[in-house]
Amino acid sequence: MREEQEFIDRLHARVDTLRGDAAQDVEDALTPVGKGLQARLERDVRVAERSGLQAALNAVDGSLCFGRIDLSDGVAHHIGRIGIRKDDTEHTPLLIDWRAPVARPFYLATGHTPMGLRRRRHIATEGRTVTELHDEILDLGDRERTGFEDPNGDDVLLAALNSARTGRMGDIVRTIQAEQDNIIRAPHRGVLVVEGGPGTGKTAVALHRAAFLLYEHRELLAKRAVLIVGPNPAFLRYISEVLPALGETGVLLATQAELFPGVHATGTDTPRAAAVKGGEQMSEALALAVRDRQELPEPGAPLIIPHDDGGDLVLDWEIAYEARQAARDTRLPHNLARPYFVFRVIDALTAQLTERIGADPYGGPNLLGPDDIAQLARGVAVSKEVHAAADELWPPLTPEAFLAGYLAAPGYLPDRDADAIRRAPADGGWTPADVPLLDEAAELLGVDDSAERAAAEAARQERIAYAQGVLELSRGSETYEFEDQESEVLAAHDIIDAERMAERHEEADHRSAAERAAADRTWAFGHIIVDEAQELSPMAWRLLMRRSPTRSLTLVGDPAQTSEVAGVGSWEKILEPYVGDRFEHVTLKVNYRTPAEIMELAARVVRETDPSFTLPVSVRSTGEAPWIRDAGENLPATVAQAVAELTPQEGRLAVIAPRALHEEIAADLEGITAGAAPDLTLPVVLLDPRQAKGLEFDHVLVVEPALFGSSDLYVALTRATQRLGIVHREELPRTLR
């Protein structure tokens, strides 16, 4: 153990140096000094690297190194959460990143296939102190012994699985299993579906896959960013420390409610409304609604537009129809096609005015010349009344205004569906199911940014003119100083022109790729990972596929846990419209979280509707069966008593109950409040089944299971790593009797 302690001391001495370097780099970055462009770029890259390192050092609390592999040729490598060089002047590794190819035997080597290893060592530390070593002998012909040989190679894994939960997911780099490693390191391109029952490590595998892809394809993904979509805010807080602990900060974590910039949807839909909004028929309904906003005057009832030159203008059905067809023929989105409609209207009204003013009373050619007609056209083009009439027929629309209007009077849907989603404009508050509709509307409408682009170009030209003036001053100064001799000294204008000089003085965008992506609806991500993917609606998939034109995705989920009414559930139905059958499907079959006794009970819930269901194989058995208690008439008191019995000295307890009972239950639980944003770091937390998705706790108390749907009940029963209790006053579901 002394040898490993000496290594840990040396490693952290190097870490202390890196911490100091990171602090100095940040200080330098904040110092307003006039450095050149290349120097600034190098500084920004260095600060980004240091900040990722700093995040990793802070998140893992010193436990950077967790393993060592001894090769048959006598070489040894220490494996850790991030890679660290011996010093900045050489590339010799002090600590090997777990994602590096040389580290892979740490996860895959066996006695049957040692992959060139003599020994694999697991290192446990507390802060900077080595506390335990576990050695696995892989070369059975090697007689050397260290005294730390582990007769049971699963002890390290089981210790990690049995450890108390903290309310935050930790990384699994110490215990990645072979089937998980193959998925984590799967190729970047294409769609990978990772299916697995509760406790199979789907989420952990997905997060470590994100870390691996960022390591393996750093240049691409650092520019395009990785998006991770989770089922709810509590889940995102739960996983938020995993990637920083692995040194990765260039990832955007979001729920569906956060995928439309400028909108954070906190409203609530009824299940029926969410199902209708998520249905694929909504895309056609919205497209038809947009076309309906491209209107025509009633035949025989034209729009009369006051005009100073030549009397009123008449915008009738024929003019508007021809202009609308011309605009629609461009196949551009509504707002981008609108200028074509306006131009045609202006041309038609100009022709009307020209004919009226310049008509020869004797039937000859028009009396107005080209300059006269151009003058009339300018007058029509700048007329506020003309533009107001055009706006009435083809209005500029924002996604928010359009969708609010549509939901107030939904069309192109069966009456029952329209009634389910109808709401008054004053209701306000977008819901998560509205976000894909807003995105669909934005796609149909488009953004006419011509004014912004014109302003930006004007500002650019102003900078160029200023730079040209500076260079002219430089040239004049040089002429004066060297007027009697030919100068061999390079002046500013010899090495840079005005345009490049202006570019160097543009305000730099120092946001990370993830920050820029969060603010840009049209951003194309380098890779997208979706957790609980079976829950997303067809409309949500349209949104996500627009964010992934290369179709580089990892989808994680379990169709047996589909609980959202709008959820697609089937991988084939999700992916067929976008990639056909061109996706890879892998299944995780080992349950690392849920003890066998709990899993057997939970499996009965699924088998009632799917007799062929095969549950994942649990690697642990606690010997403690789930218990069930009848609360009689006093449910809150019985729950409070059960909570007192189950609350661990360390670890976490979840009370999972229908949302309608939360206020009643919380009244008898000291320090527990009912709410939509639970703090998972508290010893006891109150959740509903949807909030519990993807989470795990040491102990779980399920309240009133008869009020859950079968999928929600399956989720609730499979969150515990140790003990499960059930309290009820209603009659139990048949599967639990």
mmCIF file with all atom_site columns, C-alpha atoms in Angstrom, residues 120-302:
data_model
loop_
_atom_site.group_PDB
_atom_site.id
_atom_site.type_symbol
_atom_site.label_atom_id
_atom_site.label_alt_id
_atom_site.label_comp_id
_atom_site.label_asym_id
_atom_site.label_entity_id
_atom_site.label_seq_id
_atom_site.pdbx_PDB_ins_code
_atom_site.Cartn_x
_atom_site.Cartn_y
_atom_site.Cartn_z
_atom_site.occupancy
_atom_site.B_iso_or_equiv
_atom_site.pdbx_formal_charge
_atom_site.auth_seq_id
_atom_site.auth_comp_id
_atom_site.auth_asym_id
_atom_site.auth_atom_id
_atom_site.pdbx_PDB_model_num
ATOM 1   C CA . ARG A 1 120 ? -5.684  -5.521  -12.215 1.00 0.00 ? 120 ARG A CA 1
ATOM 2   C CA . ARG A 1 121 ? -5.756  -3.392  -9.086  1.00 0.00 ? 121 ARG A CA 1
ATOM 3   C CA . HIS A 1 122 ? -8.714  -1.438  -7.681  1.00 0.00 ? 122 HIS A CA 1
ATOM 4   C CA . ILE A 1 123 ? -7.656  1.484   -5.496  1.00 0.00 ? 123 ILE A CA 1
ATOM 5   C CA . ALA A 1 124 ? -9.970  3.031   -2.894  1.00 0.00 ? 124 ALA A CA 1
ATOM 6   C CA . THR A 1 125 ? -9.121  6.443   -1.463  1.00 0.00 ? 125 THR A CA 1
ATOM 7   C CA . GLU A 1 126 ? -10.557 8.925   0.987   1.00 0.00 ? 126 GLU A CA 1
ATOM 8   C CA . GLY A 1 127 ? -9.326  12.336  -0.039  1.00 0.00 ? 127 GLY A CA 1
ATOM 9   C CA . ARG A 1 128 ? -5.598  11.780  -0.591  1.00 0.00 ? 128 ARG A CA 1
ATOM 10  C CA . THR A 1 129 ? -5.265  8.648   1.529   1.00 0.00 ? 129 THR A CA 1
ATOM 11  C CA . VAL A 1 130 ? -5.284  5.118   0.109   1.00 0.00 ? 130 VAL A CA 1
ATOM 12  C CA . THR A 1 131 ? -7.693  3.037   2.201   1.00 0.00 ? 131 THR A CA 1
ATOM 13  C CA . GLU A 1 132 ? -8.062  -0.249  0.310   1.00 0.00 ? 132 GLU A CA 1
ATOM 14  C CA . LEU A 1 133 ? -6.462  -2.245  -2.498  1.00 0.00 ? 133 LEU A CA 1
ATOM 15  C CA . HIS A 1 134 ? -8.081  -5.135  -4.348  1.00 0.00 ? 134 HIS A CA 1
ATOM 16  C CA . ASP A 1 135 ? -5.886  -7.116  -6.757  1.00 0.00 ? 135 ASP A CA 1
ATOM 17  C CA . GLU A 1 136 ? -7.178  -9.514  -9.398  1.00 0.00 ? 136 GLU A CA 1
ATOM 18  C CA . ILE A 1 137 ? -4.641  -11.975 -10.840 1.00 0.00 ? 137 ILE A CA 1
ATOM 19  C CA . LEU A 1 138 ? -5.205  -12.389 -14.569 1.00 0.00 ? 138 LEU A CA 1
ATOM 20  C CA . ASP A 1 139 ? -2.009  -14.242 -15.510 1.00 0.00 ? 139 ASP A CA 1
ATOM 21  C CA . LEU A 1 140 ? -2.470  -17.452 -13.545 1.00 0.00 ? 140 LEU A CA 1
ATOM 22  C CA . GLY A 1 141 ? 1.145   -18.416 -14.235 1.00 0.00 ? 141 GLY A CA 1
ATOM 23  C CA . ASP A 1 142 ? 2.415   -15.381 -12.321 1.00 0.00 ? 142 ASP A CA 1
ATOM 24  C CA . ARG A 1 143 ? 3.464   -16.464 -8.805  1.00 0.00 ? 143 ARG A CA 1
ATOM 25  C CA . GLU A 1 144 ? 4.038   -12.968 -7.406  1.00 0.00 ? 144 GLU A CA 1
ATOM 26  C CA . ARG A 1 145 ? 1.619   -12.024 -4.624  1.00 0.00 ? 145 ARG A CA 1
ATOM 27  C CA . THR A 1 146 ? 1.015   -8.652  -2.984  1.00 0.00 ? 146 THR A CA 1
ATOM 28  C CA . GLY A 1 147 ? -1.220  -9.638  -0.069  1.00 0.00 ? 147 GLY A CA 1
ATOM 29  C CA . PHE A 1 148 ? -4.141  -7.651  -1.518  1.00 0.00 ? 148 PHE A CA 1
ATOM 30  C CA . GLU A 1 149 ? -5.462  -10.405 -3.767  1.00 0.00 ? 149 GLU A CA 1
ATOM 31  C CA . ASP A 1 150 ? -9.256  -10.429 -3.906  1.00 0.00 ? 150 ASP A CA 1
ATOM 32  C CA . PRO A 1 151 ? -10.624 -13.996 -4.030  1.00 0.00 ? 151 PRO A CA 1
ATOM 33  C CA . ASN A 1 152 ? -13.966 -12.623 -5.192  1.00 0.00 ? 152 ASN A CA 1
ATOM 34  C CA . GLY A 1 153 ? -13.561 -10.309 -8.172  1.00 0.00 ? 153 GLY A CA 1
ATOM 35  C CA . ASP A 1 154 ? -17.071 -8.883  -7.620  1.00 0.00 ? 154 ASP A CA 1
ATOM 36  C CA . ASP A 1 155 ? -16.330 -7.361  -4.211  1.00 0.00 ? 155 ASP A CA 1
ATOM 37  C CA . VAL A 1 156 ? -15.528 -3.917  -5.628  1.00 0.00 ? 156 VAL A CA 1
ATOM 38  C CA . LEU A 1 157 ? -18.722 -3.867  -7.709  1.00 0.00 ? 157 LEU A CA 1
ATOM 39  C CA . LEU A 1 158 ? -20.899 -5.074  -4.820  1.00 0.00 ? 158 LEU A CA 1
ATOM 40  C CA . ALA A 1 159 ? -19.369 -2.542  -2.446  1.00 0.00 ? 159 ALA A CA 1
ATOM 41  C CA . ALA A 1 160 ? -20.267 0.256   -4.869  1.00 0.00 ? 160 ALA A CA 1
ATOM 42  C CA . LEU A 1 161 ? -23.811 -1.076  -5.313  1.00 0.00 ? 161 LEU A CA 1
ATOM 43  C CA . ASN A 1 162 ? -24.384 -1.389  -1.559  1.00 0.00 ? 162 ASN A CA 1
ATOM 44  C CA . SER A 1 163 ? -22.985 2.028   -0.677  1.00 0.00 ? 163 SER A CA 1
ATOM 45  C CA . ALA A 1 164 ? -25.410 4.649   0.663   1.00 0.00 ? 164 ALA A CA 1
ATOM 46  C CA . ARG A 1 165 ? -26.973 6.995   -1.886  1.00 0.00 ? 165 ARG A CA 1
ATOM 47  C CA . THR A 1 166 ? -26.326 10.745  -1.662  1.00 0.00 ? 166 THR A CA 1
ATOM 48  C CA . GLY A 1 167 ? -29.146 12.185  -3.767  1.00 0.00 ? 167 GLY A CA 1
ATOM 49  C CA . ARG A 1 168 ? -26.748 12.688  -6.685  1.00 0.00 ? 168 ARG A CA 1
ATOM 50  C CA . MET A 1 169 ? -25.695 10.114  -9.249  1.00 0.00 ? 169 MET A CA 1
ATOM 51  C CA . GLY A 1 170 ? -22.007 9.233   -9.160  1.00 0.00 ? 170 GLY A CA 1
ATOM 52  C CA . ASP A 1 171 ? -19.841 8.045   -12.030 1.00 0.00 ? 171 ASP A CA 1
ATOM 53  C CA . ILE A 1 172 ? -19.240 4.330   -12.542 1.00 0.00 ? 172 ILE A CA 1
ATOM 54  C CA . VAL A 1 173 ? -15.733 4.517   -13.973 1.00 0.00 ? 173 VAL A CA 1
ATOM 55  C CA . ARG A 1 174 ? -14.413 2.182   -11.248 1.00 0.00 ? 174 ARG A CA 1
ATOM 56  C CA . THR A 1 175 ? -16.951 -0.548  -12.026 1.00 0.00 ? 175 THR A CA 1
ATOM 57  C CA . ILE A 1 176 ? -17.848 -0.380  -15.731 1.00 0.00 ? 176 ILE A CA 1
ATOM 58  C CA . GLN A 1 177 ? -18.769 -3.886  -16.849 1.00 0.00 ? 177 GLN A CA 1
ATOM 59  C CA . ALA A 1 178 ? -17.878 -5.433  -20.199 1.00 0.00 ? 178 ALA A CA 1
ATOM 60  C CA . GLU A 1 179 ? -21.386 -5.139  -21.710 1.00 0.00 ? 179 GLU A CA 1
ATOM 61  C CA . GLN A 1 180 ? -21.514 -1.503  -20.620 1.00 0.00 ? 180 GLN A CA 1
ATOM 62  C CA . ASP A 1 181 ? -18.048 -0.741  -21.984 1.00 0.00 ? 181 ASP A CA 1
ATOM 63  C CA . ASN A 1 182 ? -18.983 -2.007  -25.450 1.00 0.00 ? 182 ASN A CA 1
ATOM 64  C CA . ILE A 1 183 ? -21.940 0.392   -25.536 1.00 0.00 ? 183 ILE A CA 1
ATOM 65  C CA . ILE A 1 184 ? -19.997 3.336   -24.141 1.00 0.00 ? 184 ILE A CA 1
ATOM 66  C CA . ARG A 1 185 ? -17.348 2.980   -26.867 1.00 0.00 ? 185 ARG A CA 1
ATOM 67  C CA . ALA A 1 186 ? -19.737 2.253   -29.757 1.00 0.00 ? 186 ALA A CA 1
ATOM 68  C CA . PRO A 1 187 ? -19.163 4.306   -32.947 1.00 0.00 ? 187 PRO A CA 1
ATOM 69  C CA . HIS A 1 188 ? -20.224 7.939   -32.935 1.00 0.00 ? 188 HIS A CA 1
ATOM 70  C CA . ARG A 1 189 ? -22.302 7.959   -36.122 1.00 0.00 ? 189 ARG A CA 1
ATOM 71  C CA . GLY A 1 190 ? -25.832 6.605   -36.485 1.00 0.00 ? 190 GLY A CA 1
ATOM 72  C CA . VAL A 1 191 ? -28.570 5.815   -33.994 1.00 0.00 ? 191 VAL A CA 1
ATOM 73  C CA . LEU A 1 192 ? -27.859 3.532   -31.037 1.00 0.00 ? 192 LEU A CA 1
ATOM 74  C CA . VAL A 1 193 ? -30.800 2.313   -28.943 1.00 0.00 ? 193 VAL A CA 1
ATOM 75  C CA . VAL A 1 194 ? -29.909 1.121   -25.441 1.00 0.00 ? 194 VAL A CA 1
ATOM 76  C CA . GLU A 1 195 ? -32.787 -0.766  -23.847 1.00 0.00 ? 195 GLU A CA 1
ATOM 77  C CA . GLY A 1 196 ? -32.810 -2.160  -20.351 1.00 0.00 ? 196 GLY A CA 1
ATOM 78  C CA . GLY A 1 197 ? -35.047 -2.706  -17.375 1.00 0.00 ? 197 GLY A CA 1
ATOM 79  C CA . PRO A 1 198 ? -34.800 -0.835  -14.083 1.00 0.00 ? 198 PRO A CA 1
ATOM 80  C CA . GLY A 1 199 ? -31.366 -0.808  -12.500 1.00 0.00 ? 199 GLY A CA 1
ATOM 81  C CA . THR A 1 200 ? -29.455 -1.987  -15.562 1.00 0.00 ? 200 THR A CA 1
ATOM 82  C CA . GLY A 1 201 ? -27.380 1.195   -15.638 1.00 0.00 ? 201 GLY A CA 1
ATOM 83  C CA . LYS A 1 202 ? -28.859 2.700   -18.822 1.00 0.00 ? 202 LYS A CA 1
ATOM 84  C CA . THR A 1 203 ? -28.474 6.282   -17.658 1.00 0.00 ? 203 THR A CA 1
ATOM 85  C CA . ALA A 1 204 ? -24.956 5.770   -16.308 1.00 0.00 ? 204 ALA A CA 1
ATOM 86  C CA . VAL A 1 205 ? -23.937 4.138   -19.591 1.00 0.00 ? 205 VAL A CA 1
ATOM 87  C CA . ALA A 1 206 ? -25.442 7.021   -21.587 1.00 0.00 ? 206 ALA A CA 1
ATOM 88  C CA . LEU A 1 207 ? -23.587 9.656   -19.540 1.00 0.00 ? 207 LEU A CA 1
ATOM 89  C CA . HIS A 1 208 ? -20.285 7.823   -19.790 1.00 0.00 ? 208 HIS A CA 1
ATOM 90  C CA . ARG A 1 209 ? -20.897 7.423   -23.521 1.00 0.00 ? 209 ARG A CA 1
ATOM 91  C CA . ALA A 1 210 ? -21.221 11.210  -23.723 1.00 0.00 ? 210 ALA A CA 1
ATOM 92  C CA . ALA A 1 211 ? -17.908 11.577  -21.876 1.00 0.00 ? 211 ALA A CA 1
ATOM 93  C CA . PHE A 1 212 ? -16.251 9.021   -24.158 1.00 0.00 ? 212 PHE A CA 1
ATOM 94  C CA . LEU A 1 213 ? -17.511 10.670  -27.357 1.00 0.00 ? 213 LEU A CA 1
ATOM 95  C CA . LEU A 1 214 ? -16.287 14.073  -26.166 1.00 0.00 ? 214 LEU A CA 1
ATOM 96  C CA . TYR A 1 215 ? -12.885 12.487  -25.545 1.00 0.00 ? 215 TYR A CA 1
ATOM 97  C CA . GLU A 1 216 ? -12.750 10.544  -28.810 1.00 0.00 ? 216 GLU A CA 1
ATOM 98  C CA . HIS A 1 217 ? -14.197 13.269  -31.083 1.00 0.00 ? 217 HIS A CA 1
ATOM 99  C CA . ARG A 1 218 ? -13.092 16.353  -29.180 1.00 0.00 ? 218 ARG A CA 1
ATOM 100 C CA . GLU A 1 219 ? -12.623 18.690  -32.150 1.00 0.00 ? 219 GLU A CA 1
ATOM 101 C CA . LEU A 1 220 ? -16.052 17.992  -33.664 1.00 0.00 ? 220 LEU A CA 1
ATOM 102 C CA . LEU A 1 221 ? -18.154 17.815  -30.513 1.00 0.00 ? 221 LEU A CA 1
ATOM 103 C CA . ALA A 1 222 ? -16.468 20.761  -28.805 1.00 0.00 ? 222 ALA A CA 1
ATOM 104 C CA . LYS A 1 223 ? -17.790 22.890  -31.685 1.00 0.00 ? 223 LYS A CA 1
ATOM 105 C CA . ARG A 1 224 ? -21.228 21.295  -32.035 1.00 0.00 ? 224 ARG A CA 1
ATOM 106 C CA . ALA A 1 225 ? -21.845 20.304  -28.374 1.00 0.00 ? 225 ALA A CA 1
ATOM 107 C CA . VAL A 1 226 ? -23.711 17.300  -26.983 1.00 0.00 ? 226 VAL A CA 1
ATOM 108 C CA . LEU A 1 227 ? -27.345 17.538  -25.893 1.00 0.00 ? 227 LEU A CA 1
ATOM 109 C CA . ILE A 1 228 ? -28.685 15.301  -23.120 1.00 0.00 ? 228 ILE A CA 1
ATOM 110 C CA . VAL A 1 229 ? -32.473 15.280  -22.767 1.00 0.00 ? 229 VAL A CA 1
ATOM 111 C CA . GLY A 1 230 ? -33.918 14.061  -19.461 1.00 0.00 ? 230 GLY A CA 1
ATOM 112 C CA . PRO A 1 231 ? -37.486 13.399  -18.300 1.00 0.00 ? 231 PRO A CA 1
ATOM 113 C CA . ASN A 1 232 ? -37.756 16.075  -15.585 1.00 0.00 ? 232 ASN A CA 1
ATOM 114 C CA . PRO A 1 233 ? -35.740 18.754  -13.709 1.00 0.00 ? 233 PRO A CA 1
ATOM 115 C CA . ALA A 1 234 ? -35.220 16.518  -10.656 1.00 0.00 ? 234 ALA A CA 1
ATOM 116 C CA . PHE A 1 235 ? -33.548 13.926  -12.882 1.00 0.00 ? 235 PHE A CA 1
ATOM 117 C CA . LEU A 1 236 ? -31.237 16.528  -14.435 1.00 0.00 ? 236 LEU A CA 1
ATOM 118 C CA . ARG A 1 237 ? -30.177 17.743  -10.992 1.00 0.00 ? 237 ARG A CA 1
ATOM 119 C CA . TYR A 1 238 ? -29.601 14.109  -10.011 1.00 0.00 ? 238 TYR A CA 1
ATOM 120 C CA . ILE A 1 239 ? -27.164 13.491  -12.901 1.00 0.00 ? 239 ILE A CA 1
ATOM 121 C CA . SER A 1 240 ? -25.667 16.991  -13.018 1.00 0.00 ? 240 SER A CA 1
ATOM 122 C CA . GLU A 1 241 ? -22.353 16.122  -11.321 1.00 0.00 ? 241 GLU A CA 1
ATOM 123 C CA . VAL A 1 242 ? -21.445 13.018  -13.346 1.00 0.00 ? 242 VAL A CA 1
ATOM 124 C CA . LEU A 1 243 ? -19.904 14.674  -16.408 1.00 0.00 ? 243 LEU A CA 1
ATOM 125 C CA . PRO A 1 244 ? -18.101 17.478  -14.530 1.00 0.00 ? 244 PRO A CA 1
ATOM 126 C CA . ALA A 1 245 ? -16.512 14.760  -12.378 1.00 0.00 ? 245 ALA A CA 1
ATOM 127 C CA . LEU A 1 246 ? -15.126 13.313  -15.613 1.00 0.00 ? 246 LEU A CA 1
ATOM 128 C CA . GLY A 1 247 ? -13.798 16.691  -16.764 1.00 0.00 ? 247 GLY A CA 1
ATOM 129 C CA . GLU A 1 248 ? -16.555 17.366  -19.291 1.00 0.00 ? 248 GLU A CA 1
ATOM 130 C CA . THR A 1 249 ? -18.430 20.669  -19.162 1.00 0.00 ? 249 THR A CA 1
ATOM 131 C CA . GLY A 1 250 ? -19.382 21.181  -22.835 1.00 0.00 ? 250 GLY A CA 1
ATOM 132 C CA . VAL A 1 251 ? -22.736 19.417  -22.543 1.00 0.00 ? 251 VAL A CA 1
ATOM 133 C CA . LEU A 1 252 ? -26.234 20.902  -22.525 1.00 0.00 ? 252 LEU A CA 1
ATOM 134 C CA . LEU A 1 253 ? -28.663 19.186  -20.138 1.00 0.00 ? 253 LEU A CA 1
ATOM 135 C CA . ALA A 1 254 ? -32.323 19.983  -20.775 1.00 0.00 ? 254 ALA A CA 1
ATOM 136 C CA . THR A 1 255 ? -35.843 18.677  -20.438 1.00 0.00 ? 255 THR A CA 1
ATOM 137 C CA . GLN A 1 256 ? -38.359 18.873  -23.267 1.00 0.00 ? 256 GLN A CA 1
ATOM 138 C CA . ALA A 1 257 ? -39.769 21.988  -21.560 1.00 0.00 ? 257 ALA A CA 1
ATOM 139 C CA . GLU A 1 258 ? -36.459 23.837  -22.111 1.00 0.00 ? 258 GLU A CA 1
ATOM 140 C CA . LEU A 1 259 ? -35.858 23.115  -25.791 1.00 0.00 ? 259 LEU A CA 1
ATOM 141 C CA . PHE A 1 260 ? -37.353 26.312  -27.211 1.00 0.00 ? 260 PHE A CA 1
ATOM 142 C CA . PRO A 1 261 ? -35.084 29.307  -26.482 1.00 0.00 ? 261 PRO A CA 1
ATOM 143 C CA . GLY A 1 262 ? -36.755 32.007  -24.448 1.00 0.00 ? 262 GLY A CA 1
ATOM 144 C CA . VAL A 1 263 ? -39.501 29.704  -23.161 1.00 0.00 ? 263 VAL A CA 1
ATOM 145 C CA . HIS A 1 264 ? -39.387 27.676  -19.958 1.00 0.00 ? 264 HIS A CA 1
ATOM 146 C CA . ALA A 1 265 ? -42.643 25.735  -19.908 1.00 0.00 ? 265 ALA A CA 1
ATOM 147 C CA . THR A 1 266 ? -43.880 25.251  -16.354 1.00 0.00 ? 266 THR A CA 1
ATOM 148 C CA . GLY A 1 267 ? -47.619 24.816  -17.003 1.00 0.00 ? 267 GLY A CA 1
ATOM 149 C CA . THR A 1 268 ? -49.503 21.542  -16.718 1.00 0.00 ? 268 THR A CA 1
ATOM 150 C CA . ASP A 1 269 ? -51.681 19.776  -19.273 1.00 0.00 ? 269 ASP A CA 1
ATOM 151 C CA . THR A 1 270 ? -54.279 17.136  -18.651 1.00 0.00 ? 270 THR A CA 1
ATOM 152 C CA . PRO A 1 271 ? -53.112 13.698  -19.877 1.00 0.00 ? 271 PRO A CA 1
ATOM 153 C CA . ARG A 1 272 ? -55.648 13.948  -22.696 1.00 0.00 ? 272 ARG A CA 1
ATOM 154 C CA . ALA A 1 273 ? -54.414 17.386  -23.788 1.00 0.00 ? 273 ALA A CA 1
ATOM 155 C CA . ALA A 1 274 ? -50.769 16.241  -23.689 1.00 0.00 ? 274 ALA A CA 1
ATOM 156 C CA . ALA A 1 275 ? -51.664 13.223  -25.834 1.00 0.00 ? 275 ALA A CA 1
ATOM 157 C CA . VAL A 1 276 ? -53.427 15.356  -28.445 1.00 0.00 ? 276 VAL A CA 1
ATOM 158 C CA . LYS A 1 277 ? -50.650 17.958  -28.559 1.00 0.00 ? 277 LYS A CA 1
ATOM 159 C CA . GLY A 1 278 ? -48.042 15.232  -28.923 1.00 0.00 ? 278 GLY A CA 1
ATOM 160 C CA . GLY A 1 279 ? -49.841 13.383  -31.719 1.00 0.00 ? 279 GLY A CA 1
ATOM 161 C CA . GLU A 1 280 ? -48.378 13.447  -35.218 1.00 0.00 ? 280 GLU A CA 1
ATOM 162 C CA . GLN A 1 281 ? -51.648 14.905  -36.585 1.00 0.00 ? 281 GLN A CA 1
ATOM 163 C CA . MET A 1 282 ? -50.663 18.218  -34.987 1.00 0.00 ? 282 MET A CA 1
ATOM 164 C CA . SER A 1 283 ? -47.985 18.889  -37.601 1.00 0.00 ? 283 SER A CA 1
ATOM 165 C CA . GLU A 1 284 ? -50.556 18.886  -40.407 1.00 0.00 ? 284 GLU A CA 1
ATOM 166 C CA . ALA A 1 285 ? -53.064 20.863  -38.329 1.00 0.00 ? 285 ALA A CA 1
ATOM 167 C CA . LEU A 1 286 ? -50.524 23.609  -37.637 1.00 0.00 ? 286 LEU A CA 1
ATOM 168 C CA . ALA A 1 287 ? -49.402 23.726  -41.280 1.00 0.00 ? 287 ALA A CA 1
ATOM 169 C CA . LEU A 1 288 ? -53.005 24.223  -42.411 1.00 0.00 ? 288 LEU A CA 1
ATOM 170 C CA . ALA A 1 289 ? -53.535 26.860  -39.724 1.00 0.00 ? 289 ALA A CA 1
ATOM 171 C CA . VAL A 1 290 ? -50.524 28.811  -41.018 1.00 0.00 ? 290 VAL A CA 1
ATOM 172 C CA . ARG A 1 291 ? -51.887 28.680  -44.580 1.00 0.00 ? 291 ARG A CA 1
ATOM 173 C CA . ASP A 1 292 ? -55.176 30.012  -43.270 1.00 0.00 ? 292 ASP A CA 1
ATOM 174 C CA . ARG A 1 293 ? -53.366 33.121  -42.032 1.00 0.00 ? 293 ARG A CA 1
ATOM 175 C CA . GLN A 1 294 ? -52.538 33.900  -45.688 1.00 0.00 ? 294 GLN A CA 1
ATOM 176 C CA . GLU A 1 295 ? -55.905 35.446  -46.468 1.00 0.00 ? 295 GLU A CA 1
ATOM 177 C CA . LEU A 1 296 ? -57.713 37.031  -49.426 1.00 0.00 ? 296 LEU A CA 1
ATOM 178 C CA . PRO A 1 297 ? -60.297 39.795  -49.502 1.00 0.00 ? 297 PRO A CA 1
ATOM 179 C CA . GLU A 1 298 ? -63.856 38.627  -50.011 1.00 0.00 ? 298 GLU A CA 1
ATOM 180 C CA . PRO A 1 299 ? -64.822 38.650  -53.699 1.00 0.00 ? 299 PRO A CA 1
ATOM 181 C CA . GLY A 1 300 ? -66.571 41.918  -54.370 1.00 0.00 ? 300 GLY A CA 1
ATOM 182 C CA . ALA A 1 301 ? -65.298 43.443  -51.097 1.00 0.00 ? 301 ALA A CA 1
ATOM 183 C CA . PRO A 1 302 ? -61.775 44.733  -51.855 1.00 0.00 ? 302 PRO A CA 1
#
